[in-house]
mmCIF file of N, CA and C in Angstrom:
data_model
loop_
_atom_site.group_PDB
_atom_site.id
_atom_site.type_symbol
_atom_site.label_atom_id
_atom_site.label_comp_id
_atom_site.label_asym_id
_atom_site.label_seq_id
_atom_site.Cartn_x
_atom_site.Cartn_y
_atom_site.Cartn_z
ATOM 1 N N GLN A 1 12.764 -0.071 -10.351
ATOM 2 C CA GLN A 1 11.981 0.659 -11.029
ATOM 3 C C GLN A 1 10.204 0.220 -10.608
ATOM 4 N N VAL A 2 9.686 0.990 -10.666
ATOM 5 C CA VAL A 2 7.980 0.893 -10.615
ATOM 6 C C VAL A 2 7.340 1.578 -11.564
ATOM 7 N N GLN A 3 6.907 0.935 -12.321
ATOM 8 C CA GLN A 3 5.666 1.483 -13.279
ATOM 9 C C GLN A 3 4.396 1.558 -13.199
ATOM 10 N N LEU A 4 3.720 2.699 -13.117
ATOM 11 C CA LEU A 4 2.228 2.833 -12.571
ATOM 12 C C LEU A 4 1.245 3.170 -14.000
ATOM 13 N N VAL A 5 0.492 2.809 -14.064
ATOM 14 C CA VAL A 5 -0.813 2.815 -15.409
ATOM 15 C C VAL A 5 -2.086 3.085 -14.517
ATOM 16 N N GLU A 6 -2.614 4.217 -15.062
ATOM 17 C CA GLU A 6 -4.107 4.731 -13.923
ATOM 18 C C GLU A 6 -4.726 4.427 -15.685
ATOM 19 N N SER A 7 -6.090 4.343 -15.045
ATOM 20 C CA SER A 7 -7.099 4.107 -15.850
ATOM 21 C C SER A 7 -8.718 4.648 -15.084
ATOM 22 N N GLY A 8 -9.592 4.968 -16.205
ATOM 23 C CA GLY A 8 -11.133 4.761 -15.255
ATOM 24 C C GLY A 8 -11.421 6.151 -15.247
ATOM 25 N N GLY A 9 -10.395 7.184 -16.054
ATOM 26 C CA GLY A 9 -11.162 8.978 -16.023
ATOM 27 C C GLY A 9 -12.260 8.637 -16.660
ATOM 28 N N GLY A 10 -12.942 10.084 -16.848
ATOM 29 C CA GLY A 10 -13.743 10.232 -17.989
ATOM 30 C C GLY A 10 -14.427 11.354 -17.468
ATOM 31 N N SER A 11 -15.757 11.747 -17.771
ATOM 32 C CA SER A 11 -16.297 13.316 -17.776
ATOM 33 C C SER A 11 -18.063 12.303 -17.292
ATOM 34 N N VAL A 12 -18.036 12.771 -16.213
ATOM 35 C CA VAL A 12 -19.630 12.602 -15.676
ATOM 36 C C VAL A 12 -20.252 13.736 -15.078
ATOM 37 N N GLN A 13 -21.547 13.857 -14.998
ATOM 38 C CA GLN A 13 -22.164 14.730 -14.570
ATOM 39 C C GLN A 13 -22.005 14.981 -12.780
ATOM 40 N N ALA A 14 -22.381 16.037 -12.395
ATOM 41 C CA ALA A 14 -22.155 16.485 -10.701
ATOM 42 C C ALA A 14 -23.043 15.407 -10.122
ATOM 43 N N GLY A 15 -22.347 14.495 -8.794
ATOM 44 C CA GLY A 15 -23.635 13.576 -8.574
ATOM 45 C C GLY A 15 -22.741 12.220 -8.754
ATOM 46 N N GLY A 16 -22.287 12.125 -10.017
ATOM 47 C CA GLY A 16 -22.345 10.741 -10.761
ATOM 48 C C GLY A 16 -20.915 9.899 -9.980
ATOM 49 N N SER A 17 -20.658 9.145 -10.545
ATOM 50 C CA SER A 17 -19.469 8.145 -9.853
ATOM 51 C C SER A 17 -18.598 7.883 -11.022
ATOM 52 N N LEU A 18 -16.926 7.593 -10.322
ATOM 53 C CA LEU A 18 -16.111 7.328 -11.132
ATOM 54 C C LEU A 18 -15.432 6.311 -10.505
ATOM 55 N N ARG A 19 -14.672 5.246 -10.800
ATOM 56 C CA ARG A 19 -13.496 4.003 -9.856
ATOM 57 C C ARG A 19 -12.310 4.558 -10.833
ATOM 58 N N LEU A 20 -10.984 4.563 -10.347
ATOM 59 C CA LEU A 20 -10.090 4.870 -11.062
ATOM 60 C C LEU A 20 -9.073 3.821 -10.749
ATOM 61 N N SER A 21 -8.530 3.213 -11.433
ATOM 62 C CA SER A 21 -7.470 1.849 -11.219
ATOM 63 C C SER A 21 -6.023 2.508 -11.818
ATOM 64 N N CYS A 22 -4.929 1.572 -10.843
ATOM 65 C CA CYS A 22 -3.389 2.069 -10.798
ATOM 66 C C CYS A 22 -3.206 1.010 -10.710
ATOM 67 N N ALA A 23 -2.529 0.506 -11.962
ATOM 68 C CA ALA A 23 -1.889 -1.162 -11.993
ATOM 69 C C ALA A 23 -0.182 -0.742 -11.648
ATOM 70 N N ALA A 24 0.356 -1.063 -10.800
ATOM 71 C CA ALA A 24 1.617 -1.111 -10.581
ATOM 72 C C ALA A 24 2.634 -2.907 -11.318
ATOM 73 N N SER A 25 3.602 -2.160 -11.553
ATOM 74 C CA SER A 25 4.546 -3.256 -11.758
ATOM 75 C C SER A 25 6.350 -2.976 -12.082
ATOM 76 N N GLY A 26 6.787 -4.232 -12.004
ATOM 77 C CA GLY A 26 8.054 -4.215 -11.978
ATOM 78 C C GLY A 26 8.629 -4.024 -10.476
ATOM 79 N N TYR A 27 9.798 -3.596 -9.905
ATOM 80 C CA TYR A 27 9.624 -3.944 -8.303
ATOM 81 C C TYR A 27 8.906 -3.064 -7.332
ATOM 82 N N THR A 28 7.723 -3.890 -7.149
ATOM 83 C CA THR A 28 6.758 -3.308 -6.492
ATOM 84 C C THR A 28 6.939 -3.408 -4.630
ATOM 85 N N ASP A 29 7.862 -4.460 -4.379
ATOM 86 C CA ASP A 29 7.968 -4.761 -2.922
ATOM 87 C C ASP A 29 8.643 -3.820 -2.036
ATOM 88 N N ASN A 30 8.822 -2.607 -2.424
ATOM 89 C CA ASN A 30 9.360 -1.666 -1.586
ATOM 90 C C ASN A 30 8.585 -0.509 -1.619
ATOM 91 N N SER A 31 7.269 -0.535 -2.551
ATOM 92 C CA SER A 31 6.274 0.537 -2.625
ATOM 93 C C SER A 31 5.218 0.150 -2.262
ATOM 94 N N ASP A 32 5.188 0.304 -0.705
ATOM 95 C CA ASP A 32 4.014 0.032 -0.333
ATOM 96 C C ASP A 32 3.183 1.193 0.388
ATOM 97 N N CYS A 33 3.228 2.682 -0.074
ATOM 98 C CA CYS A 33 2.662 3.345 -0.200
ATOM 99 C C CYS A 33 2.117 3.669 -1.226
ATOM 100 N N MET A 34 0.762 3.874 -1.602
ATOM 101 C CA MET A 34 0.265 3.918 -3.032
ATOM 102 C C MET A 34 -0.646 5.091 -2.858
ATOM 103 N N GLY A 35 -0.471 6.110 -3.339
ATOM 104 C CA GLY A 35 -1.580 7.604 -3.236
ATOM 105 C C GLY A 35 -1.779 7.671 -4.356
ATOM 106 N N TRP A 36 -3.047 8.409 -4.632
ATOM 107 C CA TRP A 36 -3.486 9.291 -5.882
ATOM 108 C C TRP A 36 -3.340 11.202 -5.263
ATOM 109 N N PHE A 37 -2.865 11.369 -6.423
ATOM 110 C CA PHE A 37 -3.101 12.925 -6.389
ATOM 111 C C PHE A 37 -3.959 13.964 -7.242
ATOM 112 N N ARG A 38 -4.269 14.860 -7.456
ATOM 113 C CA ARG A 38 -4.933 15.396 -8.595
ATOM 114 C C ARG A 38 -4.482 17.008 -8.768
ATOM 115 N N GLN A 39 -4.367 17.432 -10.147
ATOM 116 C CA GLN A 39 -4.238 18.670 -10.398
ATOM 117 C C GLN A 39 -4.986 19.532 -11.254
ATOM 118 N N ALA A 40 -5.593 20.292 -10.861
ATOM 119 C CA ALA A 40 -6.542 20.964 -11.699
ATOM 120 C C ALA A 40 -5.716 22.200 -12.540
ATOM 121 N N PRO A 41 -5.856 23.108 -13.684
ATOM 122 C CA PRO A 41 -5.134 23.853 -14.614
ATOM 123 C C PRO A 41 -5.018 25.037 -13.499
ATOM 124 N N GLY A 42 -3.675 25.361 -13.089
ATOM 125 C CA GLY A 42 -3.254 26.550 -12.527
ATOM 126 C C GLY A 42 -3.969 26.158 -11.195
ATOM 127 N N LYS A 43 -3.570 25.207 -10.649
ATOM 128 C CA LYS A 43 -3.204 24.672 -9.382
ATOM 129 C C LYS A 43 -1.988 23.817 -8.897
ATOM 130 N N GLU A 44 -2.000 23.920 -7.654
ATOM 131 C CA GLU A 44 -0.936 22.728 -7.532
ATOM 132 C C GLU A 44 -1.642 21.030 -7.079
ATOM 133 N N ARG A 45 -0.834 20.263 -7.054
ATOM 134 C CA ARG A 45 -0.893 19.182 -6.880
ATOM 135 C C ARG A 45 -1.025 18.718 -5.609
ATOM 136 N N GLU A 46 -2.479 18.002 -5.058
ATOM 137 C CA GLU A 46 -3.011 18.013 -4.056
ATOM 138 C C GLU A 46 -2.669 16.664 -3.734
ATOM 139 N N GLY A 47 -2.624 16.003 -2.819
ATOM 140 C CA GLY A 47 -3.112 14.408 -2.353
ATOM 141 C C GLY A 47 -4.621 14.517 -2.332
ATOM 142 N N VAL A 48 -5.033 13.342 -2.616
ATOM 143 C CA VAL A 48 -6.557 13.524 -2.357
ATOM 144 C C VAL A 48 -6.596 11.892 -1.372
ATOM 145 N N ALA A 49 -5.775 10.873 -1.332
ATOM 146 C CA ALA A 49 -6.180 9.809 -0.461
ATOM 147 C C ALA A 49 -4.849 8.941 -0.801
ATOM 148 N N ALA A 50 -4.450 7.935 -0.151
ATOM 149 C CA ALA A 50 -3.255 6.804 -0.106
ATOM 150 C C ALA A 50 -3.854 5.693 0.883
ATOM 151 N N ILE A 51 -2.873 5.003 0.861
ATOM 152 C CA ILE A 51 -3.142 3.413 1.075
ATOM 153 C C ILE A 51 -1.903 2.709 1.057
ATOM 154 N N TYR A 52 -1.687 2.519 2.840
ATOM 155 C CA TYR A 52 -0.766 1.645 2.840
ATOM 156 C C TYR A 52 -0.840 0.224 2.627
ATOM 157 N N THR A 53 0.130 -0.339 2.048
ATOM 158 C CA THR A 53 -0.451 -2.002 1.742
ATOM 159 C C THR A 53 0.415 -2.999 2.102
ATOM 160 N N GLY A 54 1.844 -2.192 2.891
ATOM 161 C CA GLY A 54 2.675 -3.369 3.655
ATOM 162 C C GLY A 54 1.691 -4.072 4.904
ATOM 163 N N GLY A 55 2.305 -4.981 5.153
ATOM 164 C CA GLY A 55 2.122 -5.269 6.723
ATOM 165 C C GLY A 55 0.481 -5.723 7.119
ATOM 166 N N GLY A 56 0.294 -6.872 6.156
ATOM 167 C CA GLY A 56 -0.988 -6.588 6.099
ATOM 168 C C GLY A 56 -2.514 -5.686 5.217
ATOM 169 N N GLY A 57 -1.810 -4.707 5.282
ATOM 170 C CA GLY A 57 -2.662 -3.469 4.552
ATOM 171 C C GLY A 57 -3.599 -2.756 5.112
ATOM 172 N N GLY A 58 -4.254 -1.843 4.139
ATOM 173 C CA GLY A 58 -5.641 -1.347 4.643
ATOM 174 C C GLY A 58 -5.539 -0.311 5.433
ATOM 175 N N VAL A 59 -4.340 0.199 5.658
ATOM 176 C CA VAL A 59 -4.650 1.902 6.384
ATOM 177 C C VAL A 59 -4.604 2.823 5.235
ATOM 178 N N THR A 60 -5.512 3.704 5.459
ATOM 179 C CA THR A 60 -6.173 4.759 4.634
ATOM 180 C C THR A 60 -6.113 6.174 4.777
ATOM 181 N N TYR A 61 -5.865 6.923 3.956
ATOM 182 C CA TYR A 61 -5.802 8.152 4.507
ATOM 183 C C TYR A 61 -6.223 9.516 3.092
ATOM 184 N N TYR A 62 -6.863 10.314 3.818
ATOM 185 C CA TYR A 62 -7.645 10.941 2.982
ATOM 186 C C TYR A 62 -7.715 12.610 2.973
ATOM 187 N N ALA A 63 -7.973 12.732 2.169
ATOM 188 C CA ALA A 63 -7.865 14.526 2.535
ATOM 189 C C ALA A 63 -9.187 14.952 2.904
ATOM 190 N N ASP A 64 -9.732 16.113 3.502
ATOM 191 C CA ASP A 64 -11.076 16.261 3.825
ATOM 192 C C ASP A 64 -11.706 16.643 3.342
ATOM 193 N N SER A 65 -11.420 17.248 1.846
ATOM 194 C CA SER A 65 -12.211 17.402 0.621
ATOM 195 C C SER A 65 -12.992 16.357 0.089
ATOM 196 N N VAL A 66 -12.352 15.392 0.679
ATOM 197 C CA VAL A 66 -13.036 14.279 -0.249
ATOM 198 C C VAL A 66 -13.225 12.841 0.690
ATOM 199 N N LYS A 67 -13.080 13.105 2.177
ATOM 200 C CA LYS A 67 -13.961 11.912 3.102
ATOM 201 C C LYS A 67 -15.356 12.101 2.851
ATOM 202 N N GLY A 68 -15.538 10.678 2.994
ATOM 203 C CA GLY A 68 -17.056 10.130 2.816
ATOM 204 C C GLY A 68 -17.411 10.169 1.472
ATOM 205 N N ARG A 69 -16.640 10.705 0.361
ATOM 206 C CA ARG A 69 -17.355 10.692 -0.619
ATOM 207 C C ARG A 69 -16.300 9.245 -1.720
ATOM 208 N N PHE A 70 -15.007 9.476 -1.587
ATOM 209 C CA PHE A 70 -13.977 8.623 -1.854
ATOM 210 C C PHE A 70 -13.430 7.756 -1.621
ATOM 211 N N THR A 71 -13.339 6.408 -1.986
ATOM 212 C CA THR A 71 -12.750 5.041 -1.254
ATOM 213 C C THR A 71 -11.268 4.796 -1.944
ATOM 214 N N ILE A 72 -10.313 5.002 -1.219
ATOM 215 C CA ILE A 72 -9.538 4.157 -1.738
ATOM 216 C C ILE A 72 -8.592 2.614 -1.296
ATOM 217 N N SER A 73 -8.566 1.919 -2.156
ATOM 218 C CA SER A 73 -8.603 0.117 -1.883
ATOM 219 C C SER A 73 -7.876 -0.896 -2.319
ATOM 220 N N GLN A 74 -7.242 -1.242 -1.957
ATOM 221 C CA GLN A 74 -6.319 -2.557 -3.032
ATOM 222 C C GLN A 74 -6.730 -3.606 -3.196
ATOM 223 N N ASP A 75 -6.025 -4.172 -3.726
ATOM 224 C CA ASP A 75 -5.988 -5.890 -4.768
ATOM 225 C C ASP A 75 -4.884 -6.307 -5.195
ATOM 226 N N ASN A 76 -4.245 -6.872 -3.370
ATOM 227 C CA ASN A 76 -2.879 -7.256 -3.854
ATOM 228 C C ASN A 76 -2.636 -8.146 -5.074
ATOM 229 N N ALA A 77 -3.291 -9.377 -5.310
ATOM 230 C CA ALA A 77 -3.320 -10.337 -6.265
ATOM 231 C C ALA A 77 -2.856 -9.507 -7.604
ATOM 232 N N LYS A 78 -3.713 -8.430 -7.712
ATOM 233 C CA LYS A 78 -3.530 -7.707 -8.705
ATOM 234 C C LYS A 78 -2.471 -6.846 -8.843
ATOM 235 N N ASN A 79 -1.844 -6.308 -7.788
ATOM 236 C CA ASN A 79 -1.014 -5.203 -7.869
ATOM 237 C C ASN A 79 -1.712 -3.846 -8.171
ATOM 238 N N THR A 80 -3.025 -3.672 -7.841
ATOM 239 C CA THR A 80 -3.717 -2.942 -8.058
ATOM 240 C C THR A 80 -4.436 -1.825 -7.118
ATOM 241 N N VAL A 81 -4.612 -0.665 -7.284
ATOM 242 C CA VAL A 81 -4.834 0.241 -6.129
ATOM 243 C C VAL A 81 -6.136 0.828 -7.150
ATOM 244 N N TYR A 82 -7.403 1.110 -6.475
ATOM 245 C CA TYR A 82 -8.744 2.036 -6.858
ATOM 246 C C TYR A 82 -9.158 2.725 -6.192
ATOM 247 N N LEU A 83 -9.505 4.025 -6.565
ATOM 248 C CA LEU A 83 -9.701 5.239 -5.970
ATOM 249 C C LEU A 83 -11.415 5.227 -6.565
ATOM 250 N N GLN A 84 -12.550 4.697 -5.645
ATOM 251 C CA GLN A 84 -13.380 5.015 -5.729
ATOM 252 C C GLN A 84 -13.974 6.275 -5.537
ATOM 253 N N MET A 85 -14.727 6.931 -6.851
ATOM 254 C CA MET A 85 -15.369 8.455 -6.760
ATOM 255 C C MET A 85 -16.681 8.432 -6.457
ATOM 256 N N ASN A 86 -17.267 8.543 -5.472
ATOM 257 C CA ASN A 86 -18.764 9.057 -5.727
ATOM 258 C C ASN A 86 -19.103 10.264 -5.614
ATOM 259 N N GLY A 87 -20.252 10.606 -5.588
ATOM 260 C CA GLY A 87 -21.001 11.927 -5.114
ATOM 261 C C GLY A 87 -20.100 13.308 -5.722
ATOM 262 N N LEU A 88 -19.684 13.000 -6.906
ATOM 263 C CA LEU A 88 -18.549 13.816 -7.810
ATOM 264 C C LEU A 88 -19.034 15.823 -8.004
ATOM 265 N N LYS A 89 -18.178 16.103 -7.895
ATOM 266 C CA LYS A 89 -18.774 17.685 -7.481
ATOM 267 C C LYS A 89 -17.845 18.439 -8.936
ATOM 268 N N PRO A 90 -18.047 19.825 -9.297
ATOM 269 C CA PRO A 90 -17.243 20.382 -10.444
ATOM 270 C C PRO A 90 -16.035 20.434 -9.925
ATOM 271 N N GLU A 91 -15.780 20.598 -9.153
ATOM 272 C CA GLU A 91 -14.430 21.167 -8.053
ATOM 273 C C GLU A 91 -13.396 20.021 -8.227
ATOM 274 N N ASP A 92 -14.396 18.838 -8.221
ATOM 275 C CA ASP A 92 -13.428 17.485 -8.235
ATOM 276 C C ASP A 92 -12.537 17.770 -9.771
ATOM 277 N N THR A 93 -13.175 17.943 -11.033
ATOM 278 C CA THR A 93 -12.257 17.752 -11.963
ATOM 279 C C THR A 93 -10.870 18.167 -12.006
ATOM 280 N N ALA A 94 -9.721 17.376 -12.513
ATOM 281 C CA ALA A 94 -8.757 17.604 -12.737
ATOM 282 C C ALA A 94 -7.876 16.229 -13.284
ATOM 283 N N MET A 95 -6.743 16.632 -13.593
ATOM 284 C CA MET A 95 -5.819 15.720 -13.641
ATOM 285 C C MET A 95 -5.696 14.709 -12.193
ATOM 286 N N TYR A 96 -5.575 13.286 -12.873
ATOM 287 C CA TYR A 96 -5.830 12.369 -11.219
ATOM 288 C C TYR A 96 -4.764 11.225 -11.664
ATOM 289 N N TYR A 97 -3.453 11.426 -10.598
ATOM 290 C CA TYR A 97 -1.957 10.852 -10.795
ATOM 291 C C TYR A 97 -2.288 9.519 -9.912
ATOM 292 N N CYS A 98 -1.514 8.686 -9.875
ATOM 293 C CA CYS A 98 -1.143 7.762 -8.994
ATOM 294 C C CYS A 98 0.299 7.701 -8.669
ATOM 295 N N ALA A 99 0.481 7.634 -7.727
ATOM 296 C CA ALA A 99 2.397 7.618 -6.974
ATOM 297 C C ALA A 99 2.192 6.720 -6.039
ATOM 298 N N ALA A 100 3.843 5.935 -5.909
ATOM 299 C CA ALA A 100 4.062 5.271 -5.107
ATOM 300 C C ALA A 100 5.414 5.208 -4.310
ATOM 301 N N ASP A 101 5.696 5.149 -3.179
ATOM 302 C CA ASP A 101 6.896 5.222 -2.467
ATOM 303 C C ASP A 101 7.059 4.185 -1.509
ATOM 304 N N HIS A 102 7.830 4.019 -0.810
ATOM 305 C CA HIS A 102 7.878 3.233 0.478
ATOM 306 C C HIS A 102 7.083 3.873 1.742
ATOM 307 N N GLY A 103 6.862 2.625 2.672
ATOM 308 C CA GLY A 103 6.045 2.479 3.798
ATOM 309 C C GLY A 103 5.925 4.139 4.281
ATOM 310 N N PRO A 104 6.925 4.318 4.837
ATOM 311 C CA PRO A 104 7.217 5.722 6.147
ATOM 312 C C PRO A 104 6.298 6.590 5.296
ATOM 313 N N THR A 105 6.176 6.805 3.659
ATOM 314 C CA THR A 105 6.087 7.894 3.499
ATOM 315 C C THR A 105 4.283 7.997 3.896
ATOM 316 N N CYS A 106 3.671 6.989 3.569
ATOM 317 C CA CYS A 106 2.455 7.312 4.248
ATOM 318 C C CYS A 106 2.273 7.388 5.852
ATOM 319 N N TRP A 107 2.885 6.173 6.727
ATOM 320 C CA TRP A 107 2.649 6.136 8.201
ATOM 321 C C TRP A 107 3.453 6.964 9.073
ATOM 322 N N GLY A 108 4.618 7.880 7.914
ATOM 323 C CA GLY A 108 5.350 9.140 8.470
ATOM 324 C C GLY A 108 4.658 10.452 8.992
ATOM 325 N N GLY A 109 3.419 10.335 8.236
ATOM 326 C CA GLY A 109 2.825 11.567 8.073
ATOM 327 C C GLY A 109 2.610 12.585 7.103
ATOM 328 N N SER A 110 3.175 12.018 5.796
ATOM 329 C CA SER A 110 3.490 12.851 4.250
ATOM 330 C C SER A 110 3.367 12.166 2.887
ATOM 331 N N TRP A 111 1.993 11.624 3.794
ATOM 332 C CA TRP A 111 1.502 10.631 2.523
ATOM 333 C C TRP A 111 0.449 11.845 1.189
ATOM 334 N N SER A 112 0.454 13.062 1.844
ATOM 335 C CA SER A 112 -0.238 14.377 0.767
ATOM 336 C C SER A 112 0.481 14.910 0.279
ATOM 337 N N SER A 113 2.293 14.903 0.780
ATOM 338 C CA SER A 113 3.052 15.704 -0.117
ATOM 339 C C SER A 113 3.793 14.739 -1.325
ATOM 340 N N SER A 114 3.527 15.012 -2.355
ATOM 341 C CA SER A 114 3.755 14.932 -3.565
ATOM 342 C C SER A 114 5.632 14.981 -3.529
ATOM 343 N N ASP A 115 5.930 15.917 -3.322
ATOM 344 C CA ASP A 115 7.835 15.491 -3.549
ATOM 345 C C ASP A 115 7.942 14.303 -2.561
ATOM 346 N N ASP A 116 7.664 13.390 -1.702
ATOM 347 C CA ASP A 116 7.591 12.723 -1.334
ATOM 348 C C ASP A 116 7.646 10.900 -1.837
ATOM 349 N N TYR A 117 7.147 11.257 -3.213
ATOM 350 C CA TYR A 117 6.848 9.992 -3.663
ATOM 351 C C TYR A 117 7.640 9.971 -5.266
ATOM 352 N N ALA A 118 8.522 8.555 -5.170
ATOM 353 C CA ALA A 118 9.658 8.397 -6.160
ATOM 354 C C ALA A 118 8.980 8.019 -7.569
ATOM 355 N N TYR A 119 7.705 7.493 -7.251
ATOM 356 C CA TYR A 119 7.129 6.951 -9.072
ATOM 357 C C TYR A 119 5.755 7.269 -8.964
ATOM 358 N N TRP A 120 5.708 7.574 -10.472
ATOM 359 C CA TRP A 120 4.184 8.530 -10.829
ATOM 360 C C TRP A 120 4.083 7.786 -12.271
ATOM 361 N N GLY A 121 2.462 7.760 -11.850
ATOM 362 C CA GLY A 121 1.857 7.453 -13.425
ATOM 363 C C GLY A 121 1.841 8.507 -14.486
ATOM 364 N N GLN A 122 1.227 8.531 -15.780
ATOM 365 C CA GLN A 122 1.158 9.344 -16.135
ATOM 366 C C GLN A 122 -0.519 10.249 -16.217
ATOM 367 N N GLY A 123 -0.942 9.704 -15.176
ATOM 368 C CA GLY A 123 -2.587 10.566 -15.405
ATOM 369 C C GLY A 123 -3.762 10.039 -15.791
ATOM 370 N N THR A 124 -5.023 10.337 -15.372
ATOM 371 C CA THR A 124 -6.105 10.017 -16.218
ATOM 372 C C THR A 124 -6.972 11.022 -16.036
ATOM 373 N N GLN A 125 -7.918 11.818 -16.635
ATOM 374 C CA GLN A 125 -8.515 12.847 -16.446
ATOM 375 C C GLN A 125 -9.675 12.394 -16.242
ATOM 376 N N VAL A 126 -10.224 13.304 -15.063
ATOM 377 C CA VAL A 126 -11.591 13.356 -14.944
ATOM 378 C C VAL A 126 -12.000 14.613 -14.540
ATOM 379 N N THR A 127 -13.467 14.995 -15.322
ATOM 380 C CA THR A 127 -14.193 15.861 -15.592
ATOM 381 C C THR A 127 -15.424 15.721 -15.150
ATOM 382 N N VAL A 128 -16.019 16.893 -13.992
ATOM 383 C CA VAL A 128 -17.488 16.749 -13.617
ATOM 384 C C VAL A 128 -18.190 18.107 -14.209
ATOM 385 N N SER A 129 -19.595 17.740 -14.861
ATOM 386 C CA SER A 129 -19.929 19.160 -15.343
ATOM 387 C C SER A 129 -21.149 19.275 -14.487
ATOM 388 N N SER A 130 -21.258 20.580 -14.345
ATOM 389 C CA SER A 130 -22.624 20.715 -13.297
ATOM 390 C C SER A 130 -24.413 20.894 -14.219
#
């Protein structure tokens, strides 16, 4: 089992920044694909970014809507993945979730498919006002 705990959400004005954290614990050896998803009210959950932390790590994936604004990174010593969000827009408002699965979920082409992740955190709310 893998436990994921997100933190760092909050309310900011458009153009502002937030950094989300996802701390993983438990049996993490086989959970080297870490993803961030978001879900706004009335909308489907969408993949925002993911990082493959195995084999030296550092391979990242982004949704087109956040490329150039969001950065996903890892701290293996802390078993923590971060999502640095800059240039936030009102349309980024959503509940953000951290998810984990084994490596092929990342490099097999399905990093943005929420159905392919086995482990989920409880979510952290991000609200961006105009």
